């Protein structure tokens, strides 16, 4: 893969940048946030008429490092299969932007940021944010980049919620939209799982009512448990069975104790402990809350179709057969709403046993869908190959 | 595969710039033809992943789904034409599918293999086995087709349901036009094409 070649050759892939907003950000909760910053990465270059920008929206525990290695873990980008030269989101053709969401902990203003009024980290004094707030902040970044209309907004899970919010709020700024493995309203079951995660964090004595940064403690245990519970929901029973079954970890017999006898236990413990190094506990509380509050139909008299009336955006909705967190039915509701307003919508349910996480993994059927849709949309927008010859030939 | 001359015929029937839903649109051949030749604003419904992917790659707006279940989700009068070409025999509830088509569209265009064709009749009569012909190329155990009908059956259903038949064509085995339905068409036409309207 070309992208790996770039990374192996030591060339830097992706540009790191920080946007410092000059205007305050009006939040849904009524508070105005100022100052605030957005940390983001870009790949590729903007064409002359600024029509080839693709905004990638990350999921709950993602960040701006979609294709570049993560600065803390050193792991390759979370969407390395999708974003890069010759990949479905082709960085040789498109100017790709991926920003850390509002409330995040990788450089965008969030609960770890310093509250200018107190000189201390916000902690729980950070205002509660919504998906719409995240999208408003992104729109300010896109303004700052002087991009009138995005060629495509794309994202999975919480990223997909942002895609829908973008299409609903700024239809004239979104030429095409790809919401993947997502829902127009967060389900009671998903709110329930989030509540388990939040309670695990808040039950950790080191959480200190959210003041752990002040107190120099780290609610690692609570955050790890939150991650472990969430991680199960991202997988599927067949995926867990195929990968682990009831296999034991480094032993031949069960120990009649509470060590991690089973491979699945040590896998989850490993996932939990790895997560706490790169993610902030309060950010987890705020971002899960934003997802819980997401209810696009409710913003439109409980008729989702109203959110998309008159839209000219071209949609491609994608779901996965084994995703029980954001099941296909959720995607179908989006598709039905788009149908009801006669929009240009395509929908694919991809056969996969990998569960919700499928959108992050090597899923050739998904790549085929993305490639086809993006190529056709690019053609419609007049983004011909010749626009990129300078880029391609080098 | 039987030749798809019926697609050319359908493209000749559909008016320019109309709104069209193609049910069972396969890899999008007809939608592509309608878009290019007629400037049609087309949508598709297709059950297979490969078909949907092929359509999406052509820039067509196609939803993966099933005619038997998903038509209820479309609002009334969304389309000028709803097309079901060579697909009705594979639906579980053909009458309901046609009913839905005439609810969501002003007109329905339906083409299907005619089980009343003389070859089919002879095949069954002499071989005593389920017919395999150019229009019906699969063996009974591998076919997706479950509800075969003859031209006469289809006409009777339309009369029962009080759908108005505005056009009825007998087709040759390559799908091209043979003539109007009538006379010996039920015996002689391997395929047929109907245009229906609500009364």
Coordinates of C-alpha atoms in Angstrom, one line a residue:
Chain A
X1 CA 0.0 0.0 0.0
X2 CA 1.3 3.4 -1.0
X3 CA 0.5 4.9 2.4
X4 CA 2.7 2.3 4.2
X5 CA 5.4 3.0 1.7
X6 CA 5.3 6.7 2.7
X7 CA 5.3 5.8 6.4
X8 CA 8.2 3.3 6.0
X9 CA 10.2 5.8 4.1
X10 CA 10.0 8.1 7.1
X11 CA 8.1 10.8 5.2
X12 CA 5.5 12.5 7.3
X13 CA 2.0 11.6 6.2
X14 CA -0.5 14.2 7.3
X15 CA -0.3 17.8 8.4
X16 CA -0.9 18.6 12.1
X17 CA -2.6 21.9 12.8
X18 CA -4.5 23.8 15.5
X19 CA -7.3 26.2 14.8
X20 CA -7.9 28.9 17.4
X21 CA -11.4 30.3 17.0
X22 CA -11.7 34.1 17.2
X23 CA -15.4 33.9 17.8
X24 CA -17.1 32.2 20.7
X25 CA -19.0 28.9 20.1
X26 CA -22.7 29.1 21.2
X27 CA -23.5 25.7 22.7
X28 CA -26.9 24.0 22.9
X29 CA -26.8 24.1 26.7
X30 CA -26.9 28.0 26.5
X31 CA -23.3 28.6 27.4
X32 CA -20.8 30.3 25.1
X33 CA -17.4 28.7 24.9
X34 CA -14.5 31.1 24.4
X35 CA -11.7 30.7 23.7
X36 CA -11.6 27.3 22.1
X37 CA -9.3 25.5 19.8
X38 CA -9.7 22.6 17.4
X39 CA -6.8 20.2 16.7
X40 CA -6.9 18.6 13.3
X41 CA -4.9 16.7 10.7
X42 CA -5.1 17.2 6.9
X43 CA -3.9 15.0 4.1
X44 CA -3.5 15.9 0.4
X45 CA -4.1 19.3 -1.0
X46 CA -7.0 21.5 -1.7
X47 CA -7.7 22.1 -5.5
X48 CA -8.1 25.5 -7.1
X49 CA -11.8 25.9 -6.6
X50 CA -11.7 24.3 -3.1
X51 CA -14.2 21.7 -4.1
X52 CA -12.3 18.5 -3.1
X53 CA -12.4 18.7 0.7
X54 CA -13.5 15.6 2.6
X55 CA -14.3 15.9 6.3
X56 CA -13.8 12.7 8.3
X57 CA -15.8 12.5 11.6
X58 CA -14.3 10.2 14.2
X59 CA -16.1 7.9 16.6
X60 CA -16.4 8.2 20.4
X61 CA -12.9 7.1 21.2
X62 CA -11.3 8.1 17.9
X63 CA -9.3 11.3 17.2
X64 CA -7.8 13.3 14.4
X65 CA -5.2 10.6 13.6
X66 CA -7.3 8.8 11.0
X67 CA -4.4 8.0 8.8
X68 CA -1.3 9.2 10.6
X69 CA 0.3 7.2 13.4
X70 CA -1.0 8.1 16.9
X71 CA 1.4 10.3 18.8
X72 CA 0.8 8.5 22.1
X73 CA 0.4 4.9 21.2
X74 CA 2.4 4.9 17.9
X75 CA -0.3 2.8 16.3
X76 CA -1.2 3.4 12.7
X77 CA -4.2 5.7 12.0
X78 CA -7.6 4.3 13.0
X79 CA -8.9 4.5 9.4
X80 CA -5.7 3.4 7.7
X81 CA -7.6 1.0 5.5
X82 CA -9.8 3.9 4.1
X83 CA -7.7 7.1 4.1
X84 CA -4.5 7.3 2.0
X85 CA -3.1 7.3 -1.5
X86 CA -5.2 5.0 -3.8
X87 CA -7.5 4.1 -0.9
X88 CA -11.3 4.7 -1.0
X89 CA -10.7 8.2 0.5
X90 CA -7.8 8.9 -1.9
X91 CA -5.5 11.5 -0.4
X92 CA -4.0 12.0 -3.9
X93 CA -7.4 13.3 -5.1
X94 CA -9.0 14.8 -2.0
X95 CA -8.1 17.3 0.7
X96 CA -8.9 15.2 3.8
X97 CA -9.6 16.9 7.1
X98 CA -10.0 15.1 10.4
X99 CA -10.5 17.1 13.6
X100 CA -10.6 16.0 17.2
X101 CA -14.1 16.6 18.4
X102 CA -15.2 19.2 20.9
X103 CA -14.9 17.7 24.3
X104 CA -12.1 15.5 23.2
X105 CA -8.7 15.1 24.7
X106 CA -6.3 15.3 21.8
X107 CA -5.9 19.1 21.5
X108 CA -9.5 20.3 20.9
X109 CA -11.0 22.2 23.8
X110 CA -12.5 19.8 26.3
X111 CA -12.7 19.0 30.0
X112 CA -8.9 18.7 30.2
X113 CA -8.4 22.2 28.8
X114 CA -7.7 25.2 31.1
X115 CA -10.7 27.2 32.0
X116 CA -9.6 30.8 31.5
X117 CA -11.8 32.0 34.4
X118 CA -10.1 29.8 37.0
X119 CA -6.8 29.0 35.5
X120 CA -7.4 25.3 36.2
X121 CA -8.6 22.4 34.1
X122 CA -12.3 22.6 33.4
X123 CA -13.1 19.1 34.7
X124 CA -16.8 19.0 35.4
X125 CA -17.2 22.8 35.0
X126 CA -16.9 22.1 31.2
X127 CA -20.3 22.7 29.7
X128 CA -22.3 19.7 28.5
X129 CA -21.9 19.4 24.8
X130 CA -24.0 17.9 22.0
X131 CA -23.3 16.4 18.6
X132 CA -24.7 19.6 17.1
X133 CA -22.1 21.6 19.1
X134 CA -19.4 19.4 17.7
X135 CA -20.6 20.0 14.2
X136 CA -20.9 23.8 14.8
X137 CA -17.3 23.8 15.9
X138 CA -16.3 21.8 12.8
X139 CA -18.2 24.3 10.6
X140 CA -16.1 27.1 12.1
X141 CA -13.0 25.2 11.2
X142 CA -14.2 24.7 7.7
X143 CA -15.0 28.4 7.4
X144 CA -11.5 29.1 8.6
X145 CA -10.1 26.9 5.9
X146 CA -12.2 29.0 3.5
X147 CA -14.1 26.0 2.2
X148 CA -17.6 26.8 1.1
X149 CA -18.9 23.3 0.4
X150 CA -17.4 20.0 1.5
X151 CA -17.2 17.3 -1.2
X152 CA -18.0 14.7 1.3
X153 CA -18.6 14.3 5.0
X154 CA -18.0 10.7 6.2
X155 CA -17.9 8.9 9.5
X156 CA -18.9 5.8 11.4
X157 CA -20.8 5.4 14.7
X158 CA -20.7 8.8 16.5
X159 CA -18.9 10.1 13.3
X160 CA -22.0 9.0 11.4
X161 CA -24.2 11.0 13.8
X162 CA -22.1 14.1 13.0
X163 CA -22.5 13.3 9.3
X164 CA -26.3 13.3 9.7
X165 CA -26.1 16.5 11.7
X166 CA -24.0 18.2 9.0
X167 CA -26.4 17.2 6.3
X168 CA -29.4 18.4 8.4
X169 CA -27.8 21.7 9.4
X170 CA -25.7 22.7 6.5
X171 CA -27.2 20.9 3.4
X172 CA -25.8 23.4 1.0
X173 CA -22.3 22.8 2.4
X174 CA -22.4 19.0 2.0
X175 CA -22.2 17.7 -1.5
X176 CA -22.2 14.0 -0.4
X177 CA -22.6 12.3 2.9
X178 CA -21.6 8.8 4.1
X179 CA -23.1 7.9 7.5
X180 CA -21.8 4.4 8.5
X181 CA -23.0 2.1 11.3
X182 CA -25.0 4.9 12.9
X183 CA -28.4 6.1 14.0
X184 CA -30.4 9.2 13.8
X185 CA -31.3 8.8 17.5
X186 CA -29.3 7.1 20.2
X187 CA -31.2 4.0 21.5
X188 CA -32.2 3.3 25.1
X189 CA -30.0 0.3 25.0
X190 CA -27.0 2.4 24.0
X191 CA -27.7 5.0 26.6
X192 CA -27.8 2.2 29.1
X193 CA -24.3 0.9 28.1
X194 CA -23.0 4.4 28.3
X195 CA -24.4 4.9 31.8
X196 CA -22.6 1.7 32.9
X197 CA -19.3 3.2 31.6
X198 CA -19.9 6.6 33.2
X199 CA -20.8 5.0 36.6
X200 CA -17.6 2.9 36.4
X201 CA -15.6 6.0 36.0
X202 CA -17.4 8.0 38.7
X203 CA -17.2 5.0 41.1
X204 CA -13.4 5.1 40.9
X205 CA -12.1 6.9 44.0
X206 CA -9.4 8.4 41.9
X207 CA -11.9 10.2 39.9
X208 CA -12.4 12.8 42.7
X209 CA -15.6 14.3 41.4
X210 CA -13.8 15.0 38.1
X211 CA -11.0 16.9 39.7
X212 CA -8.3 14.2 39.2
X213 CA -6.1 16.5 37.2
X214 CA -6.0 19.0 40.1
X215 CA -5.5 16.2 42.6
X216 CA -2.9 14.5 40.5
X217 CA -4.7 11.2 40.5
X218 CA -6.0 9.1 37.5
X219 CA -9.2 7.1 37.5
X220 CA -7.6 4.5 35.3
X221 CA -9.5 1.6 36.8
X222 CA -12.9 3.1 36.2
X223 CA -12.0 4.2 32.7
X224 CA -10.6 0.8 31.9
X225 CA -13.9 -0.9 33.1
X226 CA -15.9 1.6 31.0
X227 CA -13.8 0.7 28.0
X228 CA -14.0 -3.1 28.6
X229 CA -17.8 -2.9 28.8
X230 CA -18.0 -0.7 25.7
X231 CA -15.6 -2.9 23.8
X232 CA -17.9 -5.9 24.1
X233 CA -20.6 -3.9 22.5
X234 CA -18.4 -3.1 19.5
X235 CA -17.8 -6.8 18.7
X236 CA -20.2 -9.6 17.9
X237 CA -20.8 -13.0 19.5
X238 CA -19.4 -14.9 16.4
X239 CA -16.4 -12.6 16.3
X240 CA -15.7 -13.2 20.0
X241 CA -16.3 -16.9 19.6
X242 CA -14.0 -17.2 16.6
X243 CA -11.3 -15.2 18.2
X244 CA -11.3 -16.5 21.7
X245 CA -14.0 -19.2 22.3
X246 CA -13.4 -20.5 25.8
X247 CA -9.7 -20.8 25.3
X248 CA -7.5 -20.4 28.4
X249 CA -4.8 -17.8 28.6
X250 CA -1.2 -19.1 29.3
X251 CA -2.5 -22.1 31.3
X252 CA -3.9 -25.6 30.7
X253 CA -6.6 -25.6 33.4
X254 CA -8.8 -23.1 35.2
X255 CA -7.4 -21.8 38.5
X256 CA -10.6 -21.6 40.5
X257 CA -9.9 -18.0 41.1
X258 CA -10.4 -14.6 39.6
X259 CA -7.3 -14.3 37.5
X260 CA -7.8 -13.8 33.8
X261 CA -8.1 -17.5 33.1
X262 CA -9.8 -17.0 29.7
X263 CA -8.2 -15.3 26.7
X264 CA -11.2 -13.0 26.4
X265 CA -10.6 -11.8 29.9
X266 CA -7.0 -10.9 29.3
X267 CA -7.9 -9.4 26.0
X268 CA -10.4 -7.1 27.6
X269 CA -8.0 -6.2 30.4
X270 CA -5.4 -5.3 27.8
X271 CA -7.9 -3.2 25.8
X272 CA -8.9 -1.4 29.0
X273 CA -5.3 -0.7 30.2
X274 CA -4.2 0.5 26.7
X275 CA -7.1 2.8 26.5
X276 CA -6.4 4.7 29.7
X277 CA -3.1 5.8 28.4
X278 CA -4.6 7.7 25.5
X279 CA -8.0 8.8 26.7
X280 CA -9.3 11.1 29.4
X281 CA -12.0 10.0 31.8
X282 CA -13.9 13.2 31.8
X283 CA -13.8 13.4 28.0
X284 CA -15.4 10.0 28.0
X285 CA -18.2 11.2 30.2
X286 CA -18.9 14.3 28.0
X287 CA -18.7 12.6 24.7
X288 CA -20.9 9.6 25.7
X289 CA -23.4 12.2 27.0
X290 CA -23.3 14.0 23.6
X291 CA -24.2 10.7 21.9
X292 CA -27.0 10.0 24.4
X293 CA -28.5 13.3 23.7
X294 CA -28.4 12.8 20.0
X295 CA -32.0 12.7 18.7
X296 CA -32.3 14.2 15.2
X297 CA -36.0 13.4 14.8
X298 CA -36.8 15.1 18.1
X299 CA -35.3 18.3 16.7
X300 CA -37.8 18.1 13.8
X301 CA -41.2 17.3 15.5
X302 CA -40.3 13.6 15.6
X303 CA -40.3 13.4 11.9
X304 CA -36.7 12.6 10.7
X305 CA -37.6 13.2 7.1
X306 CA -38.2 16.9 7.9
X307 CA -34.5 17.2 8.8
X308 CA -33.6 16.4 5.2
X309 CA -36.4 18.2 3.3
X310 CA -35.2 19.7 0.1
X311 CA -31.7 18.3 0.5
X312 CA -29.5 17.9 -2.6
X313 CA -26.9 16.1 -0.8
X314 CA -26.1 12.6 -2.2
X315 CA -26.2 10.0 0.6
X316 CA -24.6 6.6 1.0
X317 CA -25.8 4.8 4.1
X318 CA -23.9 1.8 5.2
X319 CA -24.6 -0.8 7.9
X320 CA -23.3 -4.2 9.0
X321 CA -25.3 -7.4 9.5
X322 CA -23.7 -8.3 12.9
X323 CA -23.7 -4.7 14.4
X324 CA -26.1 -5.0 17.3
X325 CA -25.1 -1.6 18.8
X326 CA -26.3 0.3 15.7
X327 CA -28.3 -2.4 13.9
X328 CA -29.3 -2.2 10.3
X329 CA -32.9 -1.1 11.3
X330 CA -31.4 2.2 12.5
X331 CA -29.8 2.8 9.1
X332 CA -33.1 1.8 7.4
X333 CA -34.9 4.5 9.3
X334 CA -32.4 7.0 7.9
X335 CA -32.9 5.7 4.4
X336 CA -36.7 5.7 4.8
X337 CA -36.6 9.4 5.9
X338 CA -34.3 10.2 2.9
X339 CA -36.6 8.3 0.6
X340 CA -39.6 10.2 1.9
X341 CA -38.1 13.5 0.8
X342 CA -37.0 12.0 -2.5
X343 CA -33.3 12.5 -1.8
X344 CA -30.5 10.8 -3.7
X345 CA -29.8 7.9 -1.3
X346 CA -28.0 4.7 -1.7
X347 CA -27.9 2.0 1.0
X348 CA -25.8 -1.1 1.5
X349 CA -26.0 -3.6 4.4
X350 CA -22.6 -5.3 4.4
X351 CA -22.4 -8.9 5.4
X352 CA -19.9 -9.1 8.2
X353 CA -19.4 -11.0 11.5
X354 CA -17.2 -8.3 13.0
X355 CA -19.9 -6.4 14.7
X356 CA -20.0 -2.6 15.1
X357 CA -16.2 -2.4 14.8
X358 CA -16.5 -3.6 11.2
X359 CA -16.2 -0.1 9.9
X360 CA -12.7 0.2 11.4
X361 CA -11.5 -3.1 10.0
X362 CA -10.5 -4.6 6.7
X363 CA -13.9 -5.0 5.1
X364 CA -13.4 -5.2 1.3
X365 CA -17.2 -4.9 0.6
X366 CA -17.3 -1.6 2.4
X367 CA -14.2 -0.4 0.5
X368 CA -15.9 -1.3 -2.8
X369 CA -19.0 0.6 -1.8
X370 CA -17.1 3.6 -0.7
X371 CA -14.9 3.7 -3.8
X372 CA -17.8 3.4 -6.1
X373 CA -19.9 6.0 -4.4
X374 CA -17.1 8.5 -3.9
X375 CA -15.8 8.1 -7.5
X376 CA -19.4 8.6 -8.9
X377 CA -20.0 11.6 -6.6
X378 CA -16.6 13.1 -7.6
X379 CA -17.6 12.7 -11.3
X380 CA -20.9 14.5 -10.6
X381 CA -19.0 17.3 -8.9
X382 CA -16.7 17.6 -12.0
X383 CA -13.7 16.4 -10.0
X384 CA -12.0 14.8 -13.0
X385 CA -8.8 12.9 -12.9
X386 CA -7.1 15.8 -14.7
X387 CA -7.6 18.0 -11.7
X388 CA -5.2 15.8 -9.8
X389 CA -2.7 15.0 -12.5
X390 CA -0.1 17.2 -10.8
X391 CA -0.6 15.3 -7.6
X392 CA -0.7 11.8 -9.2
X393 CA 2.3 12.2 -11.5
X394 CA 4.8 13.2 -8.8
Chain B
X1 CA -29.1 -14.8 -19.4
X2 CA -32.0 -13.9 -21.6
X3 CA -31.3 -10.9 -23.8
X4 CA -32.7 -7.7 -22.3
X5 CA -34.3 -6.0 -25.3
X6 CA -37.2 -5.2 -22.9
X7 CA -34.9 -2.5 -21.4
X8 CA -34.8 -0.7 -24.7
X9 CA -38.6 -0.9 -25.0
X10 CA -39.0 0.4 -21.5
X11 CA -36.6 3.3 -22.3
X12 CA -38.9 4.1 -25.2
X13 CA -42.0 4.2 -23.0
X14 CA -40.7 6.3 -20.1
X15 CA -41.1 10.0 -20.7
X16 CA -38.1 12.3 -20.5
X17 CA -37.1 13.8 -17.1
X18 CA -39.6 11.7 -15.2
X19 CA -39.0 10.2 -11.8
X20 CA -38.4 6.4 -11.9
X21 CA -38.0 3.6 -9.4
X22 CA -36.6 0.4 -10.8
X23 CA -37.3 -2.6 -8.5
X24 CA -34.8 -5.4 -8.8
X25 CA -32.5 -3.1 -10.7
X26 CA -29.6 -5.5 -10.8
X27 CA -26.4 -3.8 -11.8
X28 CA -28.3 -0.7 -12.9
X29 CA -28.3 -1.3 -16.6
X30 CA -31.8 0.1 -17.1
X31 CA -31.4 3.0 -14.7
X32 CA -28.2 4.0 -16.5
X33 CA -29.9 3.8 -19.8
X34 CA -32.8 5.9 -18.6
X35 CA -30.5 8.5 -17.1
X36 CA -28.4 8.8 -20.3
X37 CA -31.1 8.6 -22.9
X38 CA -34.1 10.1 -21.1
X39 CA -32.6 12.3 -18.4
X40 CA -34.6 10.4 -15.9
X41 CA -34.2 11.0 -12.1
X42 CA -33.8 7.3 -11.2
X43 CA -33.8 5.3 -8.0
X44 CA -33.3 1.6 -7.5
X45 CA -34.1 -1.2 -5.2
X46 CA -31.9 -4.3 -5.3
X47 CA -31.6 -7.3 -3.1
X48 CA -28.0 -8.4 -3.9
X49 CA -24.9 -6.8 -2.5
X50 CA -23.0 -7.2 -5.8
X51 CA -25.8 -5.5 -7.7
X52 CA -26.0 -2.5 -5.3
X53 CA -22.3 -2.1 -5.4
X54 CA -22.3 -2.1 -9.2
X55 CA -25.1 0.5 -9.2
X56 CA -23.4 2.7 -6.6
X57 CA -20.2 2.6 -8.6
X58 CA -22.2 3.8 -11.6
X59 CA -23.3 6.8 -9.6
X60 CA -26.9 5.5 -9.3
X61 CA -28.9 5.9 -6.1
X62 CA -29.8 2.4 -5.1
X63 CA -31.0 0.9 -1.9
X64 CA -30.3 -2.6 -0.8
X65 CA -33.7 -4.1 -0.1
X66 CA -36.5 -6.5 -0.9
X67 CA -39.6 -5.6 -3.0
X68 CA -41.8 -7.8 -0.8
X69 CA -41.0 -5.8 2.3
X70 CA -39.5 -2.4 1.5
X71 CA -42.0 -0.7 -0.9
X72 CA -44.3 0.2 2.0
X73 CA -41.6 2.7 3.1
X74 CA -42.0 4.9 0.0
X75 CA -44.6 7.7 0.2
X76 CA -47.6 7.8 -2.1
X77 CA -47.0 9.2 -5.6
X78 CA -43.2 9.6 -5.3
X79 CA -42.6 8.4 -8.8
X80 CA -43.9 8.8 -12.4
X81 CA -43.0 5.2 -13.2
X82 CA -42.3 2.2 -11.0
X83 CA -40.6 -0.5 -13.0
X84 CA -40.5 -4.2 -12.3
X85 CA -38.7 -5.9 -15.2
X86 CA -38.2 -9.7 -15.1
X87 CA -38.6 -9.7 -11.4
X88 CA -42.3 -10.2 -10.5
X89 CA -42.0 -14.0 -10.8
X90 CA -39.4 -13.9 -8.0
X91 CA -41.5 -12.0 -5.5
X92 CA -43.4 -13.7 -2.7
X93 CA -46.5 -11.6 -3.0
X94 CA -46.8 -10.3 -6.6
X95 CA -50.2 -8.8 -6.2
X96 CA -49.2 -6.8 -3.1
X97 CA -46.0 -5.7 -4.9
X98 CA -48.0 -4.4 -7.9
X99 CA -50.4 -2.7 -5.5
X100 CA -47.5 -0.9 -3.8
X101 CA -46.1 0.0 -7.2
X102 CA -49.3 1.7 -8.2
X103 CA -49.5 3.5 -4.8
X104 CA -46.0 5.0 -5.0
X105 CA -46.0 5.6 -8.7
X106 CA -48.5 7.0 -11.2
X107 CA -47.7 4.1 -13.6
X108 CA -46.2 0.7 -13.3
X109 CA -44.2 -1.0 -16.0
X110 CA -44.0 -4.8 -15.6
X111 CA -42.2 -7.2 -17.9
X112 CA -42.2 -11.0 -17.2
X113 CA -41.6 -14.3 -18.8
X114 CA -44.8 -15.8 -20.2
X115 CA -45.4 -19.3 -18.8
X116 CA -48.1 -19.7 -21.4
X117 CA -45.6 -19.8 -24.2
X118 CA -45.9 -22.8 -26.5
X119 CA -42.4 -24.0 -25.8
X120 CA -43.1 -24.0 -22.0
X121 CA -46.3 -25.9 -22.6
X122 CA -44.7 -28.5 -24.9
X123 CA -41.7 -28.9 -22.6
X124 CA -43.9 -29.8 -19.7
X125 CA -46.2 -31.9 -21.8
X126 CA -43.5 -34.0 -23.5
X127 CA -40.6 -33.9 -21.1
X128 CA -42.8 -34.0 -18.0
X129 CA -40.3 -31.7 -16.3
X130 CA -40.3 -28.0 -15.3
X131 CA -39.4 -26.0 -18.4
X132 CA -36.0 -24.6 -19.0
X133 CA -36.1 -22.1 -21.8
X134 CA -34.2 -18.9 -22.8
X135 CA -36.6 -16.8 -20.8
X136 CA -36.6 -19.3 -17.9
X137 CA -33.0 -20.5 -17.8
X138 CA -32.8 -22.1 -14.3
X139 CA -33.7 -25.6 -13.1
X140 CA -36.7 -25.8 -10.7
X141 CA -34.4 -26.2 -7.7
X142 CA -32.0 -23.4 -8.4
X143 CA -34.4 -20.8 -9.7
X144 CA -35.3 -17.6 -7.7
X145 CA -38.6 -17.6 -9.6
X146 CA -41.5 -18.8 -7.5
X147 CA -44.6 -17.2 -9.0
X148 CA -44.8 -17.9 -12.7
X149 CA -47.8 -16.5 -14.6
X150 CA -49.0 -16.5 -18.1
X151 CA -50.1 -13.3 -20.0
X152 CA -53.7 -14.4 -19.4
X153 CA -53.1 -14.8 -15.7
X154 CA -51.6 -11.4 -15.5
X155 CA -54.4 -9.8 -17.4
X156 CA -56.9 -11.5 -15.1
X157 CA -55.2 -10.2 -12.0
X158 CA -55.3 -6.6 -13.4
X159 CA -59.0 -7.0 -14.1
X160 CA -59.6 -8.4 -10.6
X161 CA -57.7 -5.5 -9.0
X162 CA -59.2 -3.0 -11.3
X163 CA -55.8 -1.8 -12.6
X164 CA -56.1 -0.1 -16.0
X165 CA -53.8 -1.6 -18.6
X166 CA -52.6 1.3 -20.8
X167 CA -50.2 -0.8 -22.9
X168 CA -49.8 -4.6 -23.3
X169 CA -47.0 -5.8 -25.5
X170 CA -45.9 -9.3 -26.5
X171 CA -42.2 -9.6 -26.6
X172 CA -39.8 -11.9 -28.6
X173 CA -37.3 -14.0 -26.6
X174 CA -34.7 -11.3 -27.0
X175 CA -37.1 -8.9 -25.3
X176 CA -37.8 -6.9 -28.4
X177 CA -41.4 -6.0 -29.4
X178 CA -43.4 -8.6 -31.3
X179 CA -46.7 -6.8 -31.3
X180 CA -49.7 -6.0 -29.0
X181 CA -51.0 -8.6 -26.7
X182 CA -54.1 -10.2 -28.1
X183 CA -55.0 -13.2 -30.3
X184 CA -52.4 -15.9 -29.9
X185 CA -49.9 -13.8 -27.8
X186 CA -50.4 -16.0 -24.7
X187 CA -49.3 -19.0 -26.8
X188 CA -46.7 -17.3 -29.0
X189 CA -44.9 -14.7 -26.9
X190 CA -42.0 -15.8 -24.7
X191 CA -42.3 -12.6 -22.7
X192 CA -44.7 -9.7 -22.1
X193 CA -44.6 -6.1 -21.0
X194 CA -47.5 -4.3 -19.4
X195 CA -48.0 -0.6 -18.4
X196 CA -50.6 -0.2 -15.7
X197 CA -52.3 2.7 -14.1
X198 CA -54.6 3.1 -11.1
X199 CA -58.2 3.6 -12.1

